[in-house]
Amino acid sequence: MKDRSHDEAMAELFKEDPAFAAEYLNQLLQDGEPADLLVALRQMAEAHGGVRAIAKETELNANQLYRTLSPQGNPELRSLSAVLKALGLRLAVQVAPQQHHHAAAA
């Protein structure tokens, strides 16, 4: 049996279960570091034919997309939306759970 890297295992899991992929990204957006989100997006890109295939589908520069999806990347909203669309996902905004705020007396 061939040993798989963590990235390969995650890519396979994301490909087999898109709902899990979406939930995983949501958790990272809520609780994680931006670098973790970018690593997950790169793993998902690998599950969908690789970063070059995603770059071609989204009409983004492949070298720039590799840099964007690196742990030090800082994707523009347009790039992020295009990558998510190519992965069968979309960016969404939800109301955050209410936190108890103490209003200052006026």
Tab-separated table of N, CA and C in Angstrom:
chain	number	residue	atom	x	y	z
A	1	MET	N	0.837	-1.176	0.000
A	1	MET	CA	0.000	0.000	0.000
A	1	MET	C	0.887	1.245	0.000
A	2	LYS	N	0.582	2.187	-0.870
A	2	LYS	CA	1.358	3.417	-0.990
A	2	LYS	C	1.009	4.376	0.144
A	3	ASP	N	2.038	4.936	0.748
A	3	ASP	CA	1.814	5.950	1.778
A	3	ASP	C	1.362	7.241	1.110
A	4	ARG	N	0.380	7.890	1.715
A	4	ARG	CA	-0.113	9.168	1.205
A	4	ARG	C	0.296	10.269	2.158
A	5	SER	N	0.553	11.417	1.598
A	5	SER	CA	0.840	12.569	2.449
A	5	SER	C	-0.466	13.063	3.051
A	6	HIS	N	-0.340	13.885	4.064
A	6	HIS	CA	-1.526	14.488	4.685
A	6	HIS	C	-2.300	15.295	3.643
A	7	ASP	N	-1.574	16.058	2.818
A	7	ASP	CA	-2.235	16.867	1.790
A	7	ASP	C	-3.013	15.995	0.813
A	8	GLU	N	-2.436	14.872	0.397
A	8	GLU	CA	-3.129	13.964	-0.526
A	8	GLU	C	-4.372	13.373	0.120
A	9	ALA	N	-4.262	12.995	1.379
A	9	ALA	CA	-5.413	12.422	2.088
A	9	ALA	C	-6.528	13.451	2.228
A	10	MET	N	-6.163	14.682	2.568
A	10	MET	CA	-7.174	15.731	2.699
A	10	MET	C	-7.809	16.043	1.345
A	11	ALA	N	-7.004	16.094	0.288
A	11	ALA	CA	-7.535	16.363	-1.052
A	11	ALA	C	-8.558	15.303	-1.437
A	12	GLU	N	-8.243	14.050	-1.160
A	12	GLU	CA	-9.173	12.962	-1.473
A	12	GLU	C	-10.466	13.101	-0.672
A	13	LEU	N	-10.348	13.423	0.592
A	13	LEU	CA	-11.524	13.598	1.446
A	13	LEU	C	-12.391	14.752	0.946
A	14	PHE	N	-11.759	15.865	0.591
A	14	PHE	CA	-12.508	17.014	0.081
A	14	PHE	C	-13.222	16.673	-1.222
A	15	LYS	N	-12.562	15.897	-2.073
A	15	LYS	CA	-13.158	15.525	-3.363
A	15	LYS	C	-14.352	14.604	-3.163
A	16	GLU	N	-14.228	13.676	-2.221
A	16	GLU	CA	-15.293	12.700	-1.974
A	16	GLU	C	-16.481	13.302	-1.240
A	17	ASP	N	-16.263	14.363	-0.472
A	17	ASP	CA	-17.330	14.918	0.361
A	17	ASP	C	-17.325	16.450	0.311
A	18	PRO	N	-17.928	17.035	-0.741
A	18	PRO	CA	-17.943	18.497	-0.866
A	18	PRO	C	-18.602	19.204	0.320
A	19	ALA	N	-19.595	18.578	0.944
A	19	ALA	CA	-20.238	19.195	2.111
A	19	ALA	C	-19.237	19.312	3.261
A	20	PHE	N	-18.412	18.286	3.439
A	20	PHE	CA	-17.366	18.348	4.459
A	20	PHE	C	-16.378	19.464	4.124
A	21	ALA	N	-16.014	19.580	2.844
A	21	ALA	CA	-15.082	20.630	2.422
A	21	ALA	C	-15.633	22.006	2.772
A	22	ALA	N	-16.903	22.225	2.482
A	22	ALA	CA	-17.529	23.516	2.782
A	22	ALA	C	-17.546	23.778	4.285
A	23	GLU	N	-17.910	22.779	5.063
A	23	GLU	CA	-17.957	22.945	6.519
A	23	GLU	C	-16.557	23.196	7.085
A	24	TYR	N	-15.573	22.489	6.550
A	24	TYR	CA	-14.193	22.665	6.989
A	24	TYR	C	-13.735	24.109	6.751
A	25	LEU	N	-14.028	24.634	5.555
A	25	LEU	CA	-13.665	26.021	5.263
A	25	LEU	C	-14.391	26.991	6.179
A	26	ASN	N	-15.667	26.728	6.440
A	26	ASN	CA	-16.419	27.595	7.352
A	26	ASN	C	-15.799	27.609	8.740
A	27	GLN	N	-15.382	26.440	9.224
A	27	GLN	CA	-14.739	26.372	10.546
A	27	GLN	C	-13.431	27.151	10.547
A	28	LEU	N	-12.656	27.016	9.464
A	28	LEU	CA	-11.398	27.754	9.390
A	28	LEU	C	-11.638	29.257	9.333
A	29	LEU	N	-12.665	29.673	8.622
A	29	LEU	CA	-12.999	31.094	8.572
A	29	LEU	C	-13.403	31.609	9.944
A	30	GLN	N	-14.084	30.776	10.696
A	30	GLN	CA	-14.570	31.179	12.014
A	30	GLN	C	-13.468	31.145	13.063
A	31	ASP	N	-12.685	30.079	13.073
A	31	ASP	CA	-11.762	29.841	14.186
A	31	ASP	C	-10.288	29.805	13.810
A	32	GLY	N	-9.987	29.641	12.540
A	32	GLY	CA	-8.616	29.354	12.148
A	32	GLY	C	-7.802	30.569	11.757
A	33	GLU	N	-6.583	30.284	11.417
A	33	GLU	CA	-5.653	31.288	10.918
A	33	GLU	C	-5.816	31.385	9.403
A	34	PRO	N	-5.606	32.558	8.833
A	34	PRO	CA	-5.698	32.688	7.375
A	34	PRO	C	-4.800	31.699	6.628
A	35	ALA	N	-3.619	31.425	7.156
A	35	ALA	CA	-2.712	30.485	6.498
A	35	ALA	C	-3.333	29.094	6.411
A	36	ASP	N	-4.069	28.681	7.438
A	36	ASP	CA	-4.726	27.371	7.425
A	36	ASP	C	-5.794	27.316	6.341
A	37	LEU	N	-6.518	28.409	6.158
A	37	LEU	CA	-7.535	28.483	5.114
A	37	LEU	C	-6.892	28.326	3.741
A	38	LEU	N	-5.769	28.986	3.531
A	38	LEU	CA	-5.098	28.912	2.239
A	38	LEU	C	-4.550	27.521	1.969
A	39	VAL	N	-4.032	26.853	2.988
A	39	VAL	CA	-3.566	25.472	2.830
A	39	VAL	C	-4.733	24.575	2.437
A	40	ALA	N	-5.872	24.741	3.101
A	40	ALA	CA	-7.053	23.934	2.775
A	40	ALA	C	-7.515	24.199	1.342
A	41	LEU	N	-7.499	25.451	0.917
A	41	LEU	CA	-7.889	25.769	-0.461
A	41	LEU	C	-6.931	25.130	-1.464
A	42	ARG	N	-5.657	25.109	-1.131
A	42	ARG	CA	-4.685	24.467	-2.028
A	42	ARG	C	-4.937	22.960	-2.081
A	43	GLN	N	-5.233	22.344	-0.941
A	43	GLN	CA	-5.558	20.916	-0.925
A	43	GLN	C	-6.803	20.648	-1.769
A	44	MET	N	-7.787	21.526	-1.664
A	44	MET	CA	-9.012	21.369	-2.445
A	44	MET	C	-8.734	21.547	-3.930
A	45	ALA	N	-7.847	22.482	-4.253
A	45	ALA	CA	-7.461	22.660	-5.654
A	45	ALA	C	-6.823	21.384	-6.189
A	46	GLU	N	-5.979	20.751	-5.388
A	46	GLU	CA	-5.357	19.485	-5.795
A	46	GLU	C	-6.416	18.417	-6.042
A	47	ALA	N	-7.465	18.434	-5.253
A	47	ALA	CA	-8.552	17.463	-5.417
A	47	ALA	C	-9.310	17.683	-6.723
A	48	HIS	N	-9.195	18.871	-7.280
A	48	HIS	CA	-9.919	19.218	-8.506
A	48	HIS	C	-8.969	19.396	-9.682
A	49	GLY	N	-7.896	18.627	-9.700
A	49	GLY	CA	-6.996	18.638	-10.849
A	49	GLY	C	-5.735	19.447	-10.680
A	50	GLY	N	-5.574	20.095	-9.547
A	50	GLY	CA	-4.356	20.851	-9.285
A	50	GLY	C	-4.525	22.344	-9.476
A	51	VAL	N	-3.558	23.072	-8.967
A	51	VAL	CA	-3.608	24.528	-9.014
A	51	VAL	C	-3.604	25.020	-10.461
A	52	ARG	N	-2.826	24.388	-11.329
A	52	ARG	CA	-2.791	24.808	-12.737
A	52	ARG	C	-4.157	24.643	-13.395
A	53	ALA	N	-4.849	23.543	-13.102
A	53	ALA	CA	-6.186	23.328	-13.673
A	53	ALA	C	-7.165	24.386	-13.174
A	54	ILE	N	-7.077	24.714	-11.892
A	54	ILE	CA	-7.949	25.752	-11.326
A	54	ILE	C	-7.607	27.104	-11.956
A	55	ALA	N	-6.320	27.378	-12.133
A	55	ALA	CA	-5.905	28.641	-12.752
A	55	ALA	C	-6.474	28.753	-14.161
A	56	LYS	N	-6.408	27.666	-14.907
A	56	LYS	CA	-6.938	27.681	-16.276
A	56	LYS	C	-8.447	27.917	-16.267
A	57	GLU	N	-9.150	27.207	-15.392
A	57	GLU	CA	-10.606	27.339	-15.316
A	57	GLU	C	-11.034	28.743	-14.896
A	58	THR	N	-10.274	29.347	-14.000
A	58	THR	CA	-10.633	30.666	-13.469
A	58	THR	C	-9.994	31.815	-14.249
A	59	GLU	N	-9.150	31.465	-15.225
A	59	GLU	CA	-8.417	32.457	-16.017
A	59	GLU	C	-7.515	33.330	-15.150
A	60	LEU	N	-6.949	32.712	-14.108
A	60	LEU	CA	-5.972	33.384	-13.257
A	60	LEU	C	-4.585	32.876	-13.630
A	61	ASN	N	-3.562	33.662	-13.380
A	61	ASN	CA	-2.188	33.264	-13.639
A	61	ASN	C	-1.802	32.145	-12.675
A	62	ALA	N	-1.305	31.024	-13.214
A	62	ALA	CA	-0.990	29.855	-12.381
A	62	ALA	C	0.079	30.169	-11.338
A	63	ASN	N	1.150	30.853	-11.739
A	63	ASN	CA	2.213	31.165	-10.775
A	63	ASN	C	1.696	32.066	-9.663
A	64	GLN	N	0.881	33.041	-10.032
A	64	GLN	CA	0.294	33.927	-9.023
A	64	GLN	C	-0.636	33.143	-8.099
A	65	LEU	N	-1.392	32.199	-8.668
A	65	LEU	CA	-2.312	31.409	-7.851
A	65	LEU	C	-1.553	30.523	-6.868
A	66	TYR	N	-0.418	29.942	-7.294
A	66	TYR	CA	0.415	29.182	-6.362
A	66	TYR	C	0.828	30.067	-5.190
A	67	ARG	N	1.260	31.298	-5.484
A	67	ARG	CA	1.664	32.219	-4.408
A	67	ARG	C	0.471	32.602	-3.540
A	68	THR	N	-0.664	32.845	-4.183
A	68	THR	CA	-1.871	33.237	-3.456
A	68	THR	C	-2.293	32.165	-2.469
A	69	LEU	N	-2.186	30.896	-2.881
A	69	LEU	CA	-2.633	29.794	-2.029
A	69	LEU	C	-1.536	29.261	-1.119
A	70	SER	N	-0.401	29.939	-1.077
A	70	SER	CA	0.649	29.537	-0.141
A	70	SER	C	0.266	30.038	1.249
A	71	PRO	N	0.857	29.477	2.303
A	71	PRO	CA	0.522	29.938	3.660
A	71	PRO	C	0.748	31.437	3.869
A	72	GLN	N	1.620	32.053	3.069
A	72	GLN	CA	1.869	33.487	3.200
A	72	GLN	C	1.010	34.304	2.231
A	73	GLY	N	0.147	33.643	1.482
A	73	GLY	CA	-0.658	34.317	0.470
A	73	GLY	C	-1.663	35.284	1.068
A	74	ASN	N	-2.121	36.182	0.214
A	74	ASN	CA	-3.121	37.164	0.617
A	74	ASN	C	-4.045	37.380	-0.584
A	75	PRO	N	-4.991	36.453	-0.790
A	75	PRO	CA	-5.797	36.514	-2.010
A	75	PRO	C	-6.735	37.713	-2.046
A	76	GLU	N	-6.909	38.236	-3.247
A	76	GLU	CA	-7.919	39.263	-3.460
A	76	GLU	C	-9.274	38.577	-3.452
A	77	LEU	N	-10.301	39.328	-3.137
A	77	LEU	CA	-11.651	38.775	-3.091
A	77	LEU	C	-12.032	38.158	-4.432
A	78	ARG	N	-11.668	38.807	-5.532
A	78	ARG	CA	-11.989	38.289	-6.862
A	78	ARG	C	-11.351	36.918	-7.079
A	79	SER	N	-10.086	36.787	-6.707
A	79	SER	CA	-9.386	35.511	-6.860
A	79	SER	C	-10.003	34.444	-5.970
A	80	LEU	N	-10.276	34.796	-4.723
A	80	LEU	CA	-10.870	33.848	-3.788
A	80	LEU	C	-12.226	33.373	-4.294
A	81	SER	N	-13.051	34.293	-4.758
A	81	SER	CA	-14.371	33.925	-5.279
A	81	SER	C	-14.250	33.020	-6.495
A	82	ALA	N	-13.296	33.316	-7.385
A	82	ALA	CA	-13.104	32.498	-8.584
A	82	ALA	C	-12.652	31.089	-8.225
A	83	VAL	N	-11.721	30.973	-7.284
A	83	VAL	CA	-11.241	29.652	-6.863
A	83	VAL	C	-12.373	28.863	-6.221
A	84	LEU	N	-13.112	29.489	-5.324
A	84	LEU	CA	-14.229	28.796	-4.676
A	84	LEU	C	-15.246	28.326	-5.712
A	85	LYS	N	-15.552	29.155	-6.694
A	85	LYS	CA	-16.505	28.766	-7.740
A	85	LYS	C	-15.992	27.551	-8.503
A	86	ALA	N	-14.701	27.533	-8.827
A	86	ALA	CA	-14.112	26.394	-9.529
A	86	ALA	C	-14.165	25.122	-8.690
A	87	LEU	N	-14.193	25.282	-7.374
A	87	LEU	CA	-14.267	24.135	-6.463
A	87	LEU	C	-15.708	23.739	-6.165
A	88	GLY	N	-16.660	24.435	-6.779
A	88	GLY	CA	-18.069	24.141	-6.528
A	88	GLY	C	-18.576	24.739	-5.233
A	89	LEU	N	-17.900	25.776	-4.755
A	89	LEU	CA	-18.260	26.428	-3.498
A	89	LEU	C	-18.485	27.912	-3.758
A	90	ARG	N	-18.983	28.621	-2.756
A	90	ARG	CA	-19.147	30.065	-2.879
A	90	ARG	C	-18.906	30.716	-1.532
A	91	LEU	N	-18.557	31.971	-1.596
A	91	LEU	CA	-18.350	32.766	-0.396
A	91	LEU	C	-19.703	33.252	0.094
A	92	ALA	N	-19.936	33.190	1.381
A	92	ALA	CA	-21.206	33.637	1.955
A	92	ALA	C	-20.928	34.389	3.250
A	93	VAL	N	-21.872	35.207	3.625
A	93	VAL	CA	-21.775	35.961	4.878
A	93	VAL	C	-22.925	35.525	5.763
A	94	GLN	N	-22.624	35.288	7.032
A	94	GLN	CA	-23.645	34.893	7.996
A	94	GLN	C	-23.578	35.831	9.191
A	95	VAL	N	-24.681	35.949	9.875
A	95	VAL	CA	-24.716	36.732	11.101
A	95	VAL	C	-23.908	35.985	12.158
A	96	ALA	N	-23.017	36.687	12.806
A	96	ALA	CA	-22.221	36.087	13.871
A	96	ALA	C	-23.095	35.909	15.102
A	97	PRO	N	-22.812	34.875	15.900
A	97	PRO	CA	-23.571	34.712	17.142
A	97	PRO	C	-23.433	35.966	18.001
A	98	GLN	N	-24.514	36.335	18.649
A	98	GLN	CA	-24.515	37.526	19.505
A	98	GLN	C	-23.562	37.322	20.668
A	99	GLN	N	-22.771	38.330	20.913
A	99	GLN	CA	-21.931	38.333	22.099
A	99	GLN	C	-22.505	39.372	23.035
A	100	HIS	N	-22.323	39.145	24.297
A	100	HIS	CA	-22.863	40.080	25.284
A	100	HIS	C	-22.016	41.343	25.297
A	101	HIS	N	-22.619	42.438	24.884
A	101	HIS	CA	-21.949	43.734	24.889
A	101	HIS	C	-22.620	44.599	25.945
A	102	HIS	N	-21.831	45.285	26.684
A	102	HIS	CA	-22.373	46.207	27.681
A	102	HIS	C	-22.436	47.589	27.055
A	103	ALA	N	-23.621	48.103	26.919
A	103	ALA	CA	-23.794	49.431	26.328
A	103	ALA	C	-23.356	50.486	27.335
A	104	ALA	N	-22.668	51.466	26.830
A	104	ALA	CA	-22.240	52.570	27.697
A	104	ALA	C	-23.443	53.453	27.992
A	105	ALA	N	-23.518	53.945	29.202
A	105	ALA	CA	-24.626	54.835	29.574
A	105	ALA	C	-24.475	56.147	28.830
A	106	ALA	N	-25.578	56.631	28.307
A	106	ALA	CA	-25.518	57.873	27.526
A	106	ALA	C	-25.790	59.065	28.388
